[in-house]
Amino acid sequence: MYFGTHKGLIHYTIGQRKGLGIAHETPLYVVDLDAQNNRLIVGEEEDIFTKILYANDLNFTVDIDKTKPIKVSAKIRYGAIEGAATLYPEENGKVKVEFEEPQRAITRGQSVVFYIGDVLILSLIHISEPTRPLYIS
């Protein structure tokens, strides 16, 4: 569905609700920024939640078996509450992260950290692919 023009993608973030300039029967949120096509993708609140992301640029802080799934708690932004998740190693140094509960506004380029108990085991420079489904690099 087409709603109109936007004032430039640089002015929006995933999960943003205010300042969209769209009158709609339900609140709309930024779901994705499609820079290649200069499109601002909006949807309802449920559209900004996802349980799965893919990440690269891994920085393990402890020596653990990186060939098997690992149960962790994960934090996708500084102010976020940690969520239970499982890391699944993928090819090319990526990991698939599956949360037990959907997380709000997972964004490409965002950092994420993983803990086992109180021990930081892995930090990622950026999320490469939240699945809404989107492909990110």
Short mmCIF file of C-alpha atoms in Angstrom, two decimals:
data_model
loop_
_atom_site.label_atom_id
_atom_site.label_comp_id
_atom_site.label_asym_id
_atom_site.label_seq_id
_atom_site.Cartn_x
_atom_site.Cartn_y
_atom_site.Cartn_z
CA MET A 1 0.00 0.00 0.00
CA TYR A 2 1.34 3.44 -0.91
CA PHE A 3 0.90 6.27 1.61
CA GLY A 4 2.88 9.12 0.04
CA THR A 5 6.37 10.59 0.10
CA HIS A 6 8.86 10.78 2.97
CA LYS A 7 11.38 13.43 3.97
CA GLY A 8 14.46 11.22 3.48
CA LEU A 9 15.37 7.84 4.99
CA ILE A 10 18.02 9.42 7.21
CA HIS A 11 15.18 10.84 9.34
CA TYR A 12 13.72 7.45 10.34
CA THR A 13 14.63 4.46 12.49
CA ILE A 14 13.18 0.95 12.73
CA GLY A 15 10.36 0.95 15.28
CA GLN A 16 9.71 4.69 15.03
CA ARG A 17 6.07 5.70 15.31
CA LYS A 18 6.03 9.47 15.70
CA GLY A 19 6.71 11.91 12.93
CA LEU A 20 5.67 9.68 10.04
CA GLY A 21 3.02 12.13 8.83
CA ILE A 22 0.59 9.33 8.00
CA ALA A 23 -3.04 9.32 9.08
CA HIS A 24 -4.18 5.73 9.47
CA GLU A 25 -6.86 3.89 11.47
CA THR A 26 -4.14 2.12 13.52
CA PRO A 27 -0.72 3.42 14.59
CA LEU A 28 1.98 2.73 12.01
CA TYR A 29 5.66 2.05 12.69
CA VAL A 30 8.80 2.04 10.56
CA VAL A 31 9.39 -1.63 9.68
CA ASP A 32 12.26 -1.23 7.21
CA LEU A 33 14.33 1.32 5.32
CA ASP A 34 14.87 0.29 1.70
CA ALA A 35 17.73 2.58 0.67
CA GLN A 36 18.20 0.91 -2.72
CA ASN A 37 14.67 1.88 -3.76
CA ASN A 38 14.33 4.93 -1.46
CA ARG A 39 11.32 3.36 0.24
CA LEU A 40 10.17 3.76 3.82
CA ILE A 41 8.35 0.56 4.80
CA VAL A 42 5.70 0.93 7.51
CA GLY A 43 3.45 -1.56 9.26
CA GLU A 44 1.53 -2.17 12.44
CA GLU A 45 3.23 -2.71 15.80
CA GLU A 46 3.30 -6.51 15.50
CA ASP A 47 5.34 -6.12 12.30
CA ILE A 48 8.35 -4.75 14.18
CA PHE A 49 8.72 -7.83 16.41
CA THR A 50 10.77 -10.86 15.42
CA LYS A 51 12.27 -13.93 17.10
CA ILE A 52 15.14 -14.56 14.68
CA LEU A 53 18.14 -12.58 13.54
CA TYR A 54 21.37 -13.41 11.76
CA ALA A 55 24.62 -11.78 12.75
CA ASN A 56 28.23 -11.62 11.71
CA ASP A 57 31.45 -9.88 12.85
CA LEU A 58 31.61 -12.20 15.85
CA ASN A 59 33.89 -11.38 18.77
CA PHE A 60 33.96 -14.32 21.24
CA THR A 61 35.32 -13.34 24.65
CA VAL A 62 35.65 -16.92 25.94
CA ASP A 63 36.68 -20.20 24.36
CA ILE A 64 33.53 -22.25 23.73
CA ASP A 65 32.48 -24.89 21.23
CA LYS A 66 31.31 -22.86 18.24
CA THR A 67 30.03 -25.88 16.31
CA LYS A 68 26.96 -26.61 18.45
CA PRO A 69 23.92 -24.57 19.49
CA ILE A 70 24.52 -22.47 22.61
CA LYS A 71 21.80 -21.36 25.09
CA VAL A 72 22.38 -17.73 26.05
CA SER A 73 20.71 -14.56 27.18
CA ALA A 74 20.97 -11.77 24.64
CA LYS A 75 20.63 -8.02 24.69
CA ILE A 76 19.99 -6.21 21.40
CA ARG A 77 20.42 -2.65 22.66
CA TYR A 78 21.81 -0.95 25.73
CA GLY A 79 18.47 -0.25 27.40
CA ALA A 80 16.85 -3.56 26.44
CA ILE A 81 16.01 -6.37 28.83
CA GLU A 82 17.98 -9.54 28.20
CA GLY A 83 16.05 -12.26 26.41
CA ALA A 84 16.62 -16.03 26.40
CA ALA A 85 17.97 -17.21 23.05
CA THR A 86 19.87 -19.95 21.28
CA LEU A 87 22.86 -19.31 19.01
CA TYR A 88 23.10 -21.60 15.99
CA PRO A 89 26.47 -21.50 14.17
CA GLU A 90 26.16 -20.93 10.42
CA GLU A 91 28.64 -21.02 7.56
CA ASN A 92 30.93 -18.08 6.82
CA GLY A 93 31.21 -17.08 10.48
CA LYS A 94 27.57 -16.08 10.90
CA VAL A 95 25.24 -17.12 13.69
CA LYS A 96 21.49 -17.54 13.67
CA VAL A 97 19.98 -16.25 16.89
CA GLU A 98 16.55 -17.50 17.89
CA PHE A 99 14.87 -15.78 20.84
CA GLU A 100 12.26 -17.53 22.95
CA GLU A 101 10.11 -14.38 22.84
CA PRO A 102 9.82 -11.87 19.97
CA GLN A 103 12.10 -8.84 20.29
CA ARG A 104 11.15 -5.31 19.33
CA ALA A 105 12.74 -3.44 16.43
CA ILE A 106 15.82 -5.57 15.75
CA THR A 107 17.75 -3.46 13.30
CA ARG A 108 20.53 -4.16 10.81
CA GLY A 109 23.79 -2.57 11.88
CA GLN A 110 22.78 -2.77 15.53
CA SER A 111 25.10 -4.38 18.09
CA VAL A 112 24.06 -7.36 20.18
CA VAL A 113 25.73 -9.08 23.13
CA PHE A 114 25.35 -12.58 24.56
CA TYR A 115 25.80 -13.90 28.08
CA ILE A 116 25.94 -17.26 29.80
CA GLY A 117 25.00 -16.34 33.34
CA ASP A 118 26.92 -13.14 34.13
CA VAL A 119 29.72 -13.91 31.70
CA LEU A 120 29.85 -12.03 28.41
CA ILE A 121 30.65 -14.70 25.82
CA LEU A 122 30.15 -12.91 22.54
CA SER A 123 29.66 -9.46 21.18
CA LEU A 124 28.75 -8.67 17.62
CA ILE A 125 29.70 -5.60 15.73
CA HIS A 126 26.38 -5.68 13.93
CA ILE A 127 23.28 -7.60 13.15
CA SER A 128 23.32 -8.61 9.54
CA GLU A 129 19.79 -9.90 9.13
CA PRO A 130 16.71 -9.61 11.33
CA THR A 131 13.99 -11.76 9.86
CA ARG A 132 10.78 -9.83 9.23
CA PRO A 133 11.80 -11.18 6.56
CA LEU A 134 14.53 -8.77 5.52
CA TYR A 135 18.03 -9.24 4.17
CA ILE A 136 20.69 -7.07 5.66
CA SER A 137 24.35 -6.64 5.09
#
